[in-house]
Short mmCIF file of C-alpha atoms in Angstrom, two decimals:
data_model
loop_
_atom_site.label_atom_id
_atom_site.label_comp_id
_atom_site.label_asym_id
_atom_site.label_seq_id
_atom_site.Cartn_x
_atom_site.Cartn_y
_atom_site.Cartn_z
CA UNK N 24 33.37 8.39 -28.33
CA UNK N 25 37.29 7.06 -28.12
CA UNK N 26 38.96 6.34 -25.70
CA UNK N 27 40.58 9.89 -25.40
CA UNK N 28 36.98 11.20 -24.73
CA UNK N 29 35.83 8.14 -22.04
CA UNK N 30 39.80 9.43 -20.66
CA UNK N 31 38.89 13.01 -20.73
CA UNK N 32 35.44 12.36 -19.06
CA UNK N 33 36.29 10.47 -16.67
CA UNK N 34 39.55 12.86 -15.33
CA UNK N 35 38.49 13.84 -11.77
CA UNK N 36 36.63 13.42 -8.85
CA UNK N 37 34.31 10.90 -8.39
CA UNK N 38 31.73 10.66 -5.40
CA UNK N 39 31.16 6.53 -6.00
CA UNK N 40 27.91 4.89 -4.26
CA UNK N 41 28.02 1.20 -4.81
CA UNK N 42 26.33 -1.60 -4.17
CA UNK N 43 27.76 -5.53 -4.45
CA UNK N 44 25.75 -8.65 -4.74
CA UNK N 45 27.09 -11.95 -3.21
CA UNK N 46 24.83 -14.14 -5.37
CA UNK N 47 25.00 -17.35 -4.07
CA UNK N 48 23.96 -15.99 -1.21
CA UNK N 49 21.49 -12.88 -2.17
CA UNK N 50 23.86 -10.14 0.47
CA UNK N 51 24.36 -7.07 -0.53
CA UNK N 52 27.45 -5.26 0.61
CA UNK N 53 27.16 -1.28 0.10
CA UNK N 54 30.24 1.73 0.20
CA UNK N 55 30.77 4.56 -0.20
CA UNK N 56 34.12 6.05 -1.37
CA UNK N 57 35.89 8.80 -3.01
CA UNK N 58 37.84 7.62 -6.76
CA UNK N 59 40.41 10.33 -7.93
CA UNK N 60 41.13 10.43 -11.33
CA UNK N 61 44.55 12.05 -12.56
CA UNK N 62 45.86 12.26 -16.47
CA UNK N 63 49.75 10.84 -16.58
CA UNK N 64 52.08 11.86 -18.94
CA UNK N 65 52.95 9.48 -21.43
CA UNK N 66 56.00 9.37 -20.07
CA UNK N 67 55.92 9.06 -17.17
CA UNK N 68 58.37 6.17 -15.57
CA UNK N 69 55.42 4.12 -14.03
CA UNK N 70 53.96 4.43 -17.47
CA UNK N 71 56.55 2.65 -19.71
CA UNK N 72 57.45 0.52 -17.00
CA UNK N 73 54.30 -1.25 -17.04
CA UNK N 74 54.30 -1.22 -20.85
CA UNK N 75 57.94 -2.51 -20.68
CA UNK N 76 56.71 -5.76 -18.37
CA UNK N 77 53.86 -6.69 -20.94
CA UNK N 78 56.87 -6.26 -24.01
CA UNK N 79 54.43 -3.34 -25.13
CA UNK N 80 56.27 -0.66 -26.74
CA UNK N 81 55.45 2.71 -24.49
CA UNK N 82 55.07 4.57 -28.14
CA UNK N 83 51.58 2.70 -28.76
CA UNK N 84 50.72 3.93 -25.58
CA UNK N 85 47.12 6.99 -25.02
CA UNK N 86 46.13 8.98 -22.53
CA UNK N 87 47.31 6.62 -19.39
CA UNK N 88 45.84 7.87 -15.82
CA UNK N 89 46.02 7.18 -12.51
CA UNK N 90 42.82 6.56 -10.25
CA UNK N 91 42.77 6.84 -6.19
CA UNK N 92 40.36 5.63 -4.73
CA UNK N 93 39.38 5.31 -0.27
CA UNK N 94 35.80 3.98 0.28
CA UNK N 95 33.90 2.93 3.53
CA UNK N 96 31.80 -0.99 3.21
CA UNK N 97 29.15 -1.86 5.68
CA UNK N 98 29.98 -4.99 5.87
CA UNK N 99 34.06 -4.80 7.02
CA UNK N 100 33.37 -1.53 9.24
CA UNK N 101 36.50 -1.11 11.00
CA UNK N 102 38.63 -0.81 7.47
CA UNK N 103 38.56 1.34 5.25
CA UNK N 104 39.32 0.33 1.46
CA UNK N 105 41.84 2.10 -0.42
CA UNK N 106 44.13 1.47 -3.30
CA UNK N 107 46.01 3.26 -5.82
CA UNK N 108 46.39 2.01 -8.70
CA UNK N 109 47.69 3.01 -12.89
CA UNK N 110 45.77 2.67 -16.10
CA UNK N 111 47.38 2.35 -19.43
CA UNK N 112 45.26 1.89 -23.51
CA UNK N 113 46.74 0.57 -26.26
CA UNK N 114 44.24 1.26 -28.82
CA UNK N 115 44.61 -1.17 -31.97
CA UNK N 116 46.67 0.37 -34.08
CA UNK N 117 43.00 -1.14 -36.83
CA UNK N 118 40.08 -0.85 -35.16
CA UNK N 119 40.33 2.40 -33.04
CA UNK N 120 37.67 1.47 -30.60
CA UNK N 121 39.06 -1.61 -29.18
CA UNK N 122 41.93 -2.01 -27.25
CA UNK N 123 44.07 -2.96 -24.33
CA UNK N 124 44.14 -1.56 -21.20
CA UNK N 125 46.77 -2.80 -18.47
CA UNK N 126 46.95 -2.27 -15.15
CA UNK N 127 49.35 -2.01 -12.56
CA UNK N 128 46.88 -3.69 -9.92
CA UNK N 129 43.86 -5.78 -10.28
CA UNK N 130 40.28 -5.31 -8.77
CA UNK N 131 39.78 -9.18 -8.42
CA UNK N 132 43.43 -9.74 -7.30
CA UNK N 133 45.98 -8.23 -6.24
CA UNK N 134 48.02 -8.44 -9.03
CA UNK N 135 48.94 -6.27 -12.85
CA UNK N 136 46.06 -7.24 -15.25
CA UNK N 137 45.74 -6.78 -18.66
CA UNK N 138 42.13 -6.43 -19.96
CA UNK N 139 40.20 -5.92 -23.32
CA UNK N 140 38.21 -3.49 -23.58
CA UNK N 141 35.34 -2.30 -26.76
CA UNK N 142 33.83 0.76 -26.78
CA UNK N 143 30.20 0.47 -28.53
CA UNK N 144 28.62 3.43 -30.65
CA UNK N 145 25.84 3.99 -27.97
CA UNK N 146 29.40 4.58 -25.97
CA UNK N 147 29.63 1.79 -23.25
CA UNK N 148 33.30 1.38 -22.63
CA UNK N 149 33.55 -2.96 -21.75
CA UNK N 150 36.24 -4.59 -20.49
CA UNK N 151 37.41 -8.39 -19.95
CA UNK N 152 39.60 -8.88 -17.98
CA UNK N 153 41.27 -12.51 -16.92
CA UNK N 154 43.00 -13.82 -13.71
CA UNK N 155 44.22 -16.63 -12.83
CA UNK N 156 40.84 -17.59 -11.29
CA UNK N 157 38.58 -15.62 -12.12
CA UNK N 158 37.33 -13.24 -14.83
CA UNK N 159 36.12 -9.91 -15.13
CA UNK N 160 33.79 -7.85 -17.06
CA UNK N 161 33.54 -3.89 -16.72
CA UNK N 162 30.90 -2.23 -18.36
CA UNK N 163 31.01 1.94 -17.92
CA UNK N 164 29.02 4.22 -19.11
CA UNK N 165 28.20 7.92 -18.86
CA UNK N 166 25.10 9.81 -18.60
CA UNK N 167 25.96 13.88 -19.42
CA UNK N 168 29.36 14.70 -17.98
CA UNK N 169 28.81 14.50 -14.39
CA UNK N 170 27.62 10.71 -13.90
CA UNK N 171 29.15 7.66 -14.76
CA UNK N 172 27.63 4.28 -14.08
CA UNK N 173 29.85 1.13 -13.65
CA UNK N 174 28.55 -2.48 -13.67
CA UNK N 175 31.29 -4.79 -12.53
CA UNK N 176 31.19 -9.05 -12.82
CA UNK N 177 33.50 -11.48 -11.10
CA UNK N 178 32.81 -14.39 -12.34
CA UNK N 179 34.49 -18.36 -11.84
CA UNK N 180 37.65 -17.68 -14.95
CA UNK N 181 35.61 -20.37 -17.25
CA UNK N 182 33.36 -18.14 -17.96
CA UNK N 183 30.19 -19.83 -16.75
CA UNK N 184 29.47 -18.17 -13.68
CA UNK N 185 28.50 -15.27 -12.51
CA UNK N 186 29.80 -14.65 -8.42
CA UNK N 187 29.37 -10.91 -7.70
CA UNK N 188 27.43 -8.44 -10.05
CA UNK N 189 28.34 -4.29 -8.35
CA UNK N 190 26.88 -1.63 -9.41
CA UNK N 191 28.64 1.96 -9.38
CA UNK N 192 26.62 5.74 -10.00
CA UNK N 193 29.53 7.72 -9.72
CA UNK N 194 29.13 11.69 -9.28
CA UNK N 195 31.29 14.52 -9.91
CA UNK N 196 31.58 15.95 -7.42
CA UNK N 197 32.48 20.07 -7.53
CA UNK N 198 34.81 19.74 -4.49
CA UNK N 199 37.42 18.61 -6.98
CA UNK N 200 40.19 19.12 -4.64
CA UNK N 201 40.85 17.17 -1.37
CA UNK N 202 41.29 19.34 1.52
CA UNK V 12 18.83 -11.79 -30.17
CA UNK V 13 15.22 -10.29 -31.71
CA UNK V 14 12.59 -9.60 -29.76
CA UNK V 15 11.46 -13.14 -29.38
CA UNK V 16 14.45 -14.50 -28.24
CA UNK V 17 14.76 -12.10 -25.74
CA UNK V 18 11.27 -12.67 -23.59
CA UNK V 19 11.23 -16.54 -24.57
CA UNK V 20 14.88 -16.15 -22.36
CA UNK V 21 12.90 -13.87 -19.70
CA UNK V 22 10.06 -16.22 -19.26
CA UNK V 23 10.37 -18.37 -16.11
CA UNK V 24 10.50 -17.22 -12.75
CA UNK V 25 13.52 -15.12 -11.00
CA UNK V 26 14.76 -14.86 -7.86
CA UNK V 27 15.98 -10.83 -8.11
CA UNK V 28 18.49 -8.74 -6.02
CA UNK V 29 17.92 -5.63 -6.36
CA UNK V 30 20.59 -2.38 -5.36
CA UNK V 31 18.87 1.61 -5.65
CA UNK V 32 20.73 4.56 -5.13
CA UNK V 33 18.97 7.53 -4.62
CA UNK V 34 21.43 9.48 -6.12
CA UNK V 35 21.08 13.37 -4.04
CA UNK V 36 21.50 11.56 -0.53
CA UNK V 37 23.78 8.76 -1.02
CA UNK V 38 21.28 6.66 0.39
CA UNK V 39 20.60 3.28 -0.60
CA UNK V 40 17.94 0.88 -0.32
CA UNK V 41 17.81 -3.32 -0.65
CA UNK V 42 14.81 -5.42 -1.91
CA UNK V 43 14.96 -9.14 -2.52
CA UNK V 44 12.02 -10.12 -4.68
CA UNK V 45 10.35 -12.90 -6.74
CA UNK V 46 9.85 -12.27 -10.58
CA UNK V 47 7.22 -14.34 -12.99
CA UNK V 48 7.15 -14.04 -16.53
CA UNK V 49 4.57 -15.31 -18.21
CA UNK V 50 3.41 -15.74 -21.67
CA UNK V 51 0.73 -14.36 -22.94
CA UNK V 52 -2.00 -15.37 -25.90
CA UNK V 53 -1.93 -12.86 -28.62
CA UNK V 54 -5.58 -12.94 -27.93
CA UNK V 55 -5.27 -12.30 -25.50
CA UNK V 56 -8.52 -9.54 -24.17
CA UNK V 57 -6.08 -7.76 -22.26
CA UNK V 58 -3.81 -7.90 -24.42
CA UNK V 59 -6.02 -6.45 -27.26
CA UNK V 60 -7.44 -3.93 -25.02
CA UNK V 61 -4.23 -2.13 -24.38
CA UNK V 62 -3.69 -2.21 -27.56
CA UNK V 63 -6.91 -0.64 -28.36
CA UNK V 64 -5.58 1.86 -25.53
CA UNK V 65 -3.25 3.11 -27.60
CA UNK V 66 -4.75 2.88 -31.11
CA UNK V 67 -2.34 -0.09 -32.55
CA UNK V 68 -3.59 -3.09 -34.19
CA UNK V 69 -3.27 -5.91 -31.50
CA UNK V 70 -1.60 -7.53 -34.88
CA UNK V 71 1.65 -5.36 -34.60
CA UNK V 72 2.16 -7.16 -31.30
CA UNK V 73 4.88 -10.14 -31.13
CA UNK V 74 5.35 -12.23 -27.42
CA UNK V 75 2.94 -10.73 -24.94
CA UNK V 76 3.98 -11.51 -21.73
CA UNK V 77 3.04 -10.99 -17.88
CA UNK V 78 5.74 -9.92 -14.94
CA UNK V 79 4.78 -10.38 -11.71
CA UNK V 80 6.62 -9.20 -9.08
CA UNK V 81 6.69 -9.64 -5.06
CA UNK V 82 9.65 -8.53 -3.05
CA UNK V 83 10.31 -6.97 0.59
CA UNK V 84 12.56 -3.56 0.85
CA UNK V 85 14.62 -2.97 3.52
CA UNK V 86 13.83 1.02 3.60
CA UNK V 87 9.47 0.16 4.09
CA UNK V 88 9.98 -2.57 6.29
CA UNK V 89 6.51 -2.70 7.06
CA UNK V 90 5.32 -2.87 3.59
CA UNK V 91 6.20 -6.12 1.12
CA UNK V 92 6.04 -4.21 -2.82
CA UNK V 93 3.60 -6.38 -5.67
CA UNK V 94 2.55 -6.50 -8.10
CA UNK V 95 1.62 -7.10 -12.01
CA UNK V 96 2.19 -5.61 -15.53
CA UNK V 97 0.53 -6.87 -19.34
CA UNK V 98 3.92 -5.80 -21.55
CA UNK V 99 3.29 -5.49 -25.67
CA UNK V 100 6.05 -5.33 -27.60
CA UNK V 101 5.32 -3.54 -31.35
CA UNK V 102 8.69 -4.56 -33.64
CA UNK V 103 9.70 -1.86 -35.80
CA UNK V 104 8.44 -3.47 -39.45
CA UNK V 105 11.56 -1.77 -40.43
CA UNK V 106 13.32 -2.11 -37.87
CA UNK V 107 13.14 -5.49 -35.88
CA UNK V 108 15.28 -4.50 -33.66
CA UNK V 109 13.64 -1.52 -32.37
CA UNK V 110 10.12 -1.26 -31.28
CA UNK V 111 7.42 -0.13 -29.49
CA UNK V 112 6.48 -1.60 -25.26
CA UNK V 113 3.50 -0.87 -24.18
CA UNK V 114 2.18 -1.74 -20.73
CA UNK V 115 -0.44 -1.66 -18.11
CA UNK V 116 1.42 0.30 -15.41
CA UNK V 117 4.47 1.73 -15.76
CA UNK V 118 7.45 1.33 -12.25
CA UNK V 119 7.84 5.16 -12.18
CA UNK V 120 4.25 6.44 -11.88
CA UNK V 121 1.04 4.26 -11.76
CA UNK V 122 0.06 4.68 -15.31
CA UNK V 123 -0.39 2.63 -18.70
CA UNK V 124 3.36 4.26 -19.98
CA UNK V 125 4.45 3.12 -24.27
CA UNK V 126 8.67 2.75 -24.25
CA UNK V 127 10.59 2.70 -27.33
CA UNK V 128 12.68 -0.29 -27.03
CA UNK V 129 16.47 -0.93 -28.97
CA UNK V 130 18.09 -4.58 -28.23
CA UNK V 131 21.63 -4.00 -29.35
CA UNK V 132 24.05 -5.91 -31.11
CA UNK V 133 25.72 -7.46 -27.73
CA UNK V 134 22.23 -8.54 -26.86
CA UNK V 135 21.31 -5.15 -24.75
CA UNK V 136 17.81 -4.77 -24.57
CA UNK V 137 17.50 -0.55 -23.75
CA UNK V 138 13.87 1.33 -22.80
CA UNK V 139 13.18 4.46 -22.92
CA UNK V 140 9.74 5.13 -20.55
CA UNK V 141 8.96 9.64 -20.87
CA UNK V 142 6.72 9.75 -18.18
CA UNK V 143 3.89 12.61 -17.66
CA UNK V 144 6.82 14.28 -14.79
CA UNK V 145 10.42 11.19 -15.20
CA UNK V 146 12.10 9.32 -17.88
CA UNK V 147 12.78 5.76 -17.52
CA UNK V 148 15.57 4.48 -18.78
CA UNK V 149 16.06 0.74 -19.21
CA UNK V 150 19.24 -1.88 -19.66
CA UNK V 151 18.49 -5.72 -20.09
CA UNK V 152 20.66 -8.46 -21.01
CA UNK V 153 21.97 -11.68 -19.80
CA UNK V 154 24.50 -13.47 -19.05
CA UNK V 155 23.98 -17.06 -20.09
CA UNK V 156 20.55 -18.47 -19.81
CA UNK V 157 19.77 -18.13 -16.71
CA UNK V 158 21.84 -15.02 -15.02
CA UNK V 159 20.31 -11.28 -16.44
CA UNK V 160 20.83 -7.70 -15.27
CA UNK V 161 18.95 -5.00 -15.19
CA UNK V 162 19.83 -1.08 -14.69
CA UNK V 163 17.22 1.64 -14.65
CA UNK V 164 17.89 5.11 -14.47
CA UNK V 165 15.05 7.62 -12.98
CA UNK V 166 15.42 10.57 -14.38
CA UNK V 167 13.95 14.02 -13.90
CA UNK V 168 10.98 15.06 -17.33
CA UNK V 169 14.17 17.04 -19.06
CA UNK V 170 16.25 13.64 -19.41
CA UNK V 171 19.07 16.30 -17.92
CA UNK V 172 19.69 14.22 -13.64
CA UNK V 173 19.25 11.12 -13.35
CA UNK V 174 17.52 11.29 -9.71
CA UNK V 175 17.58 7.49 -8.88
CA UNK V 176 19.63 4.28 -9.88
CA UNK V 177 19.26 0.69 -10.01
CA UNK V 178 20.44 -2.26 -10.58
CA UNK V 179 19.19 -5.39 -10.66
CA UNK V 180 20.68 -9.36 -10.10
CA UNK V 181 17.95 -11.82 -11.12
CA UNK V 182 19.11 -14.98 -11.36
CA UNK V 183 16.62 -18.17 -13.33
CA UNK V 184 14.72 -19.93 -9.81
CA UNK V 185 15.15 -23.79 -10.34
CA UNK V 186 12.18 -23.57 -8.53
CA UNK V 187 9.66 -22.78 -11.29
CA UNK V 188 5.89 -23.09 -9.24
CA UNK V 189 5.30 -21.29 -6.93
CA UNK V 190 3.80 -23.97 -3.72
#
């Protein structure tokens, strides 16, 4: 599994079932959402702009993509959570299983972020993203071509305490296009 | 991380927050439980009996332990789920990061089971347990000494489809002893 294969497997529409555990209060949150992941061209203007904002040469980017989600949480029933973000992998030239992942809007804070990813020999993609006041740690792996799992931890910025842990089960939707 | 270190970190009382995703129906289940993990002596009669039932020499066993749980599910509100099981690691003499895990009662079926475990270089303990009509796949890892996470997948016995995926966030309880 390399980053190209990982992104290719990720492309498409996913039905996501997510549970968040707010650890201090043993509180549960449940979200059902639809996630669309579509490839972007390497010369896409937004991809180039994102690379430049981190002073990274755009030709180092590989397999950029856009992720769009729309979900309903049982916690804030009135609110439909939705968003879109561009993600740009920048593989490490010396260690192709590692690299940086640029995104124009993060999970934990609504600002751009850059994380460090690594893909292990079991095919688990791990991503560590430091934010100003928090640290996000994600693990994503596939189970066959049509099921993927995602564990996201939000830690205090020192990395010592886990604040929120969430788990997503994602199933590829046969209905690829939104009606 | 080896099996001895893994078992030692696991010992104690844990408050567990578990979410199960029944994938076909996008159904959620939530369980709060208390888990106690206590070490057993190598010459414990139950440990020896379990080894013998699998025709494994008891002196190959290392760090046997008992796990006891008591939980409340939001799905079966009337019912308090509880149970206890003995677990006996049998490390592979040639590859110490791998081995068998015997248990006298499994998750997926109420019969004894033997699974194959492996601990990777990131410290993730993976366990694959075949049952008659299902296959269970677990990943357990620590985040510091006092937090651990557990992902359990129940698959069809052919291993092709995931039926249930569950995620547990477990926090070490400071109140080690039950009052």
